[in-house]
PDB file of C-alpha atoms in Angstrom:
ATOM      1  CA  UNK L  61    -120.008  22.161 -88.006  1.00  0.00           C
ATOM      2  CA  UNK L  62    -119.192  25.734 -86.769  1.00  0.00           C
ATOM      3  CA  UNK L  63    -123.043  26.385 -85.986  1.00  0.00           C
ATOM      4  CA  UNK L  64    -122.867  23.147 -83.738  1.00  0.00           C
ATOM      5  CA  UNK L  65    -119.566  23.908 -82.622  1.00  0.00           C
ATOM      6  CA  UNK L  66    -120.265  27.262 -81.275  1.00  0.00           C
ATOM      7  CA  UNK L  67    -123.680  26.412 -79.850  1.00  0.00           C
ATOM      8  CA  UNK L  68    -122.160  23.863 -77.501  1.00  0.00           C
ATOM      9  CA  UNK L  69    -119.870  26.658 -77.063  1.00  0.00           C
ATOM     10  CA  UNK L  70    -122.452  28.920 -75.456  1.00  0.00           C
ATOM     11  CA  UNK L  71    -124.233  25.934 -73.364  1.00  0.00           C
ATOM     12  CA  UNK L  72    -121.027  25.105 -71.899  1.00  0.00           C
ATOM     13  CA  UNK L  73    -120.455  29.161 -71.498  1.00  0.00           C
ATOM     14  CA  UNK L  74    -124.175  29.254 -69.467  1.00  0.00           C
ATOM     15  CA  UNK L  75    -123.051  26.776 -67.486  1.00  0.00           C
ATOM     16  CA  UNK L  76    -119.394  28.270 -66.599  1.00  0.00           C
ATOM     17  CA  UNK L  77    -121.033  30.968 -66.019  1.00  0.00           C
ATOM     18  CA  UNK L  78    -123.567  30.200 -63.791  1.00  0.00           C
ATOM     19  CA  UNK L  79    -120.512  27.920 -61.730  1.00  0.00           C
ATOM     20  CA  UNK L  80    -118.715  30.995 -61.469  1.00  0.00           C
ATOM     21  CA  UNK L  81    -121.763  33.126 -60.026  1.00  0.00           C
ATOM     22  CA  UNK L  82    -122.543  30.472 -57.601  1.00  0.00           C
ATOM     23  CA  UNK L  83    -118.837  29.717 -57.118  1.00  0.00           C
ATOM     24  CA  UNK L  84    -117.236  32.348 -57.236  1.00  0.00           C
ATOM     25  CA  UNK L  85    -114.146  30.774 -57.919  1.00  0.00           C
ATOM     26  CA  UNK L  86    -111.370  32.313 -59.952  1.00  0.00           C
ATOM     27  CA  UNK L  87    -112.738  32.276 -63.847  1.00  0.00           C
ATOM     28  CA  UNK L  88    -109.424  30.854 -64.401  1.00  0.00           C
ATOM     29  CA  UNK L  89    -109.590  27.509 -62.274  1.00  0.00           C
ATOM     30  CA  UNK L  90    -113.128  27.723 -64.144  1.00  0.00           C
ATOM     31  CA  UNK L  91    -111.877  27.827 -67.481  1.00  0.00           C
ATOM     32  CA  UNK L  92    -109.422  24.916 -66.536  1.00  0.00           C
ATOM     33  CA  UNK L  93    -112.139  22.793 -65.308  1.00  0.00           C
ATOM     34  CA  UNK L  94    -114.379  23.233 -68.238  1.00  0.00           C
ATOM     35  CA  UNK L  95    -111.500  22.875 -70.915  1.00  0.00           C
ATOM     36  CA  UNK L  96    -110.345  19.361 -69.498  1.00  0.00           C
ATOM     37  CA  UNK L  97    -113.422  17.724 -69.661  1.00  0.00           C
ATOM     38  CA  UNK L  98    -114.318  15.423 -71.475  1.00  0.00           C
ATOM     39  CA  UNK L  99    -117.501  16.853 -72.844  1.00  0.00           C
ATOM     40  CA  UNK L 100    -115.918  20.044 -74.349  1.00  0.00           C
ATOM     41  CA  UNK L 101    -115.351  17.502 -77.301  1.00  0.00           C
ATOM     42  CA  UNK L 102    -117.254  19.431 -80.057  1.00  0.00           C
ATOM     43  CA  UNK L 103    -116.553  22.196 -78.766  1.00  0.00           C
ATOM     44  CA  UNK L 104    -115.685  25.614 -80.286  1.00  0.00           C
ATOM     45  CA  UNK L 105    -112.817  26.019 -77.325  1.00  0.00           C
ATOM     46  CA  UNK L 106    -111.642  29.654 -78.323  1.00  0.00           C
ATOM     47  CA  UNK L 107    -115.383  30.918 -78.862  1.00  0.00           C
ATOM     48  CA  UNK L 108    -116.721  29.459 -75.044  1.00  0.00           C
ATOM     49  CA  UNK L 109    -113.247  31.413 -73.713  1.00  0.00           C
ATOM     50  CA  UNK L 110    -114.401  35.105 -75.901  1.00  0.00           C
ATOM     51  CA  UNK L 111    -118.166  33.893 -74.266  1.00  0.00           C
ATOM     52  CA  UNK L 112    -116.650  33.250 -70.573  1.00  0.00           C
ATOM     53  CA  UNK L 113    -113.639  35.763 -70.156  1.00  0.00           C
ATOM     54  CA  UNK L 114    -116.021  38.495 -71.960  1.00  0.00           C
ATOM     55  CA  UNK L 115    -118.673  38.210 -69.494  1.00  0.00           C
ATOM     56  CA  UNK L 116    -116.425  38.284 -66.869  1.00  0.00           C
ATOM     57  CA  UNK L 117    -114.183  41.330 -67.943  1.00  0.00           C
ATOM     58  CA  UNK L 118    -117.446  43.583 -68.963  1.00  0.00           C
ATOM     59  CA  UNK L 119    -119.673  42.226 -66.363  1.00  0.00           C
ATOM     60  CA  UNK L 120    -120.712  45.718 -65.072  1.00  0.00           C
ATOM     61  CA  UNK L 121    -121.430  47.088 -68.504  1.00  0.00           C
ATOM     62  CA  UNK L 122    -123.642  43.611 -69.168  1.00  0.00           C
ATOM     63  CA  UNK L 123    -125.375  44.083 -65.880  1.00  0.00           C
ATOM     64  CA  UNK L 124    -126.643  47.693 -66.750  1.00  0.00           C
ATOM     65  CA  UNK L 125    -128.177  46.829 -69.942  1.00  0.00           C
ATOM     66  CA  UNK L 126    -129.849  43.475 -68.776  1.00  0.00           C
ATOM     67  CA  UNK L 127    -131.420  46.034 -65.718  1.00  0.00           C
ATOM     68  CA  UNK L 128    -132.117  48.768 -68.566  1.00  0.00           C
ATOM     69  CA  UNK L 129    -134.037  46.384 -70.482  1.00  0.00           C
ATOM     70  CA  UNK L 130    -135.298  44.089 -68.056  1.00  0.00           C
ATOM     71  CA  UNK L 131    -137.042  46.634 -65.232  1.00  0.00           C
ATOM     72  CA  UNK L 132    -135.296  44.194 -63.018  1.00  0.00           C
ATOM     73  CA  UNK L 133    -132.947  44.560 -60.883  1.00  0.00           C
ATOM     74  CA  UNK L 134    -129.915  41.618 -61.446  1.00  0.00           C
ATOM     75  CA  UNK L 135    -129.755  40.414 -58.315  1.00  0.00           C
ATOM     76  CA  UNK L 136    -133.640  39.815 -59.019  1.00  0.00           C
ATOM     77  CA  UNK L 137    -132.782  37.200 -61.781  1.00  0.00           C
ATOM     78  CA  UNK L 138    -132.488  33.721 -61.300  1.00  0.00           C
ATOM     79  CA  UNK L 139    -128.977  32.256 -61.497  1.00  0.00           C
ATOM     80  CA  UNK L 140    -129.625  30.548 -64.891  1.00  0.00           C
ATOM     81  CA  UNK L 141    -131.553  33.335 -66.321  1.00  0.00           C
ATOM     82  CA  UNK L 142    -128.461  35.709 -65.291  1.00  0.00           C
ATOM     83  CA  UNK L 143    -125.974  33.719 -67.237  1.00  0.00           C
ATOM     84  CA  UNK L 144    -127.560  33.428 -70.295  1.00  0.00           C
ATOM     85  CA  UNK L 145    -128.745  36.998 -70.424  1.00  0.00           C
ATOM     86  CA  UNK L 146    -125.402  38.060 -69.706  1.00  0.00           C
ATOM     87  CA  UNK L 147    -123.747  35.831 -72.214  1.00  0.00           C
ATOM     88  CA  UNK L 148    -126.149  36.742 -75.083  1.00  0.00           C
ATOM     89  CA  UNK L 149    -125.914  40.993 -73.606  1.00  0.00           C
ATOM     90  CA  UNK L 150    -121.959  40.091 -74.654  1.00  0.00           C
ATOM     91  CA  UNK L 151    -122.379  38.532 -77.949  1.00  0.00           C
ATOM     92  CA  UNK L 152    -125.157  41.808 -78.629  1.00  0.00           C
ATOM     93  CA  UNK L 153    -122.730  44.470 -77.271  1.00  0.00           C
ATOM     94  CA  UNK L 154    -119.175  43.509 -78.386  1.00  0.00           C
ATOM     95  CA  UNK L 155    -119.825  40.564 -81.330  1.00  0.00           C
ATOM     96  CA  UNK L 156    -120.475  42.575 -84.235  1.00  0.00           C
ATOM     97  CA  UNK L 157    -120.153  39.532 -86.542  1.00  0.00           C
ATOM     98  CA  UNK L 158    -122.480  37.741 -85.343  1.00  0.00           C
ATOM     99  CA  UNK L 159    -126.321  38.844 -86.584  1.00  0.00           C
ATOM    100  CA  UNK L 160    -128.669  39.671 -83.818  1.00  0.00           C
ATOM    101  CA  UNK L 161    -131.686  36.905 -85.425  1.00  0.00           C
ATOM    102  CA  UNK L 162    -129.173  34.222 -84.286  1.00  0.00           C
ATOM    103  CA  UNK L 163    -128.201  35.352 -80.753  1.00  0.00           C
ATOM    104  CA  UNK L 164    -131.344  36.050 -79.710  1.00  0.00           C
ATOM    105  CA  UNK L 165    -132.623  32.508 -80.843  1.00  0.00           C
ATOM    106  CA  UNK L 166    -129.318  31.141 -79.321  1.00  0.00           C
ATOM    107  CA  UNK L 167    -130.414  33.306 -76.021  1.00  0.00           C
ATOM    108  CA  UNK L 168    -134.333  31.596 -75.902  1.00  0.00           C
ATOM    109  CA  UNK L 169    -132.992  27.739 -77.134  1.00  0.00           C
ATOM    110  CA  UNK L 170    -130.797  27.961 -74.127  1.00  0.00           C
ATOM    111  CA  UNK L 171    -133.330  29.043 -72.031  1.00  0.00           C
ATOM    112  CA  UNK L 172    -135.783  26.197 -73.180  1.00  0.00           C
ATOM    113  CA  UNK L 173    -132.485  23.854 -72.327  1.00  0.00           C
ATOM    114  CA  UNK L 174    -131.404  25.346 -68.948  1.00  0.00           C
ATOM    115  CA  UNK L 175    -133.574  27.451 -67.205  1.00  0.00           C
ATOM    116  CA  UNK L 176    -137.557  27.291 -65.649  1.00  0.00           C
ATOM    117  CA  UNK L 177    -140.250  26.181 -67.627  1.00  0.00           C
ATOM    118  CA  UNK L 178    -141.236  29.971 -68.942  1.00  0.00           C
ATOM    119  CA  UNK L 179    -138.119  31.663 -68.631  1.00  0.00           C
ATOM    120  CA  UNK L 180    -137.141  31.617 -72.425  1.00  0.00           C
ATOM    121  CA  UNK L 181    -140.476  34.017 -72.786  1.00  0.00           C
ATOM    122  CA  UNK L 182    -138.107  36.768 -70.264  1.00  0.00           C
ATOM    123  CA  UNK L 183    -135.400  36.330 -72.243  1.00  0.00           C
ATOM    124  CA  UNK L 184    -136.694  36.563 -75.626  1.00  0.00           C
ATOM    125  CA  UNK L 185    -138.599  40.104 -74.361  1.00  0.00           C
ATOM    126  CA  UNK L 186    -135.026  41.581 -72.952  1.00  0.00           C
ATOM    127  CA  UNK L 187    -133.053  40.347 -75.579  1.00  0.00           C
ATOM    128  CA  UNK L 188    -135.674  42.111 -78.384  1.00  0.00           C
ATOM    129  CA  UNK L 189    -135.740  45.336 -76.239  1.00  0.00           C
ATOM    130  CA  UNK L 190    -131.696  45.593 -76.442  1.00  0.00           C
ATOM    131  CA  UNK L 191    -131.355  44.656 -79.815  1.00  0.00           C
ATOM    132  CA  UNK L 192    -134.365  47.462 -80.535  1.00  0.00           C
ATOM    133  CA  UNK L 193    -132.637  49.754 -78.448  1.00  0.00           C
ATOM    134  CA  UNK L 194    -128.943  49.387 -78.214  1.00  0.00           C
ATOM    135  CA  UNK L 195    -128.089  47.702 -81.811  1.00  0.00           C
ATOM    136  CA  UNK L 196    -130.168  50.005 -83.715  1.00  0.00           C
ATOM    137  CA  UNK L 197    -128.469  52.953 -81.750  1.00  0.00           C
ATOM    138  CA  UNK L 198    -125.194  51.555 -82.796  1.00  0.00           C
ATOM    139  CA  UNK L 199    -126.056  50.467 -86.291  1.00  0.00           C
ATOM    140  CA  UNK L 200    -125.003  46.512 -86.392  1.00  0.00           C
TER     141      UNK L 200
END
């Protein structure tokens, strides 16, 4: 149930993300919106708010590594592409308990779900490169 739970978690987290980048409405009046609908049932509630306010609050940090490891600039990215590589550049950089095999598989199923037909292939090769990089340099 948690693996379910929390992978609903991050869909609805790509897509309250990507509201707030097109929006960009307060992530509050976000968070609100997403919470009282209907389809959060399922829904690990306290692990899409970590997903969504953790972007948010580290959103410069996130944006450096995803242009570190992409060779593209972020404004390059598509809209889709940007929220899940930021959401999975959080769960990489400041979710230690979660192993790196499942958020980079988390990172390319949501790209399969949510973004252009080849896109998971981009974010499989940026998410490998940080996790070669950046983990390994931290030890996780």
């Amino acid at each position: 149930m948690k693996l379910v739970s929390r992978r609903r978690a991050r869909e609805r987290a790509v897509q309250a993300v990507y509201s707030w980048q097109i929006s960009k409405n307060l992530i509050s009046d976000i968070r609100y919106e997403f919470i009282e609908d209907a389809n959060m049932l399922g829904v690990d509630t306290n692990y899409f708010c970590d997903l969504l306010f953790g972007v948010v609050n580290n959103i410069i940090k996130l944006d450096d590594l995803i242009t570190s490891y992409s060779y593209r600039k972020i404004n390059e990215l598509g809209q889709i592409e940007k929220a899940i590589l930021r959401i999975s550049m959080y769960e990489l950089t400041y979710r230690e308990d979660i192993s790196y095999k499942i958020i980079i598989n988390e990172g390319i199923e949501l790209a399969k779900i949510f973004g252009a037909e080849h896109s998971y292939k981009f974010i499989n090769g940026v998410l490998d490169k940080t996790t070669s990089a950046y983990r390994k340099k931290i030890k996780i």
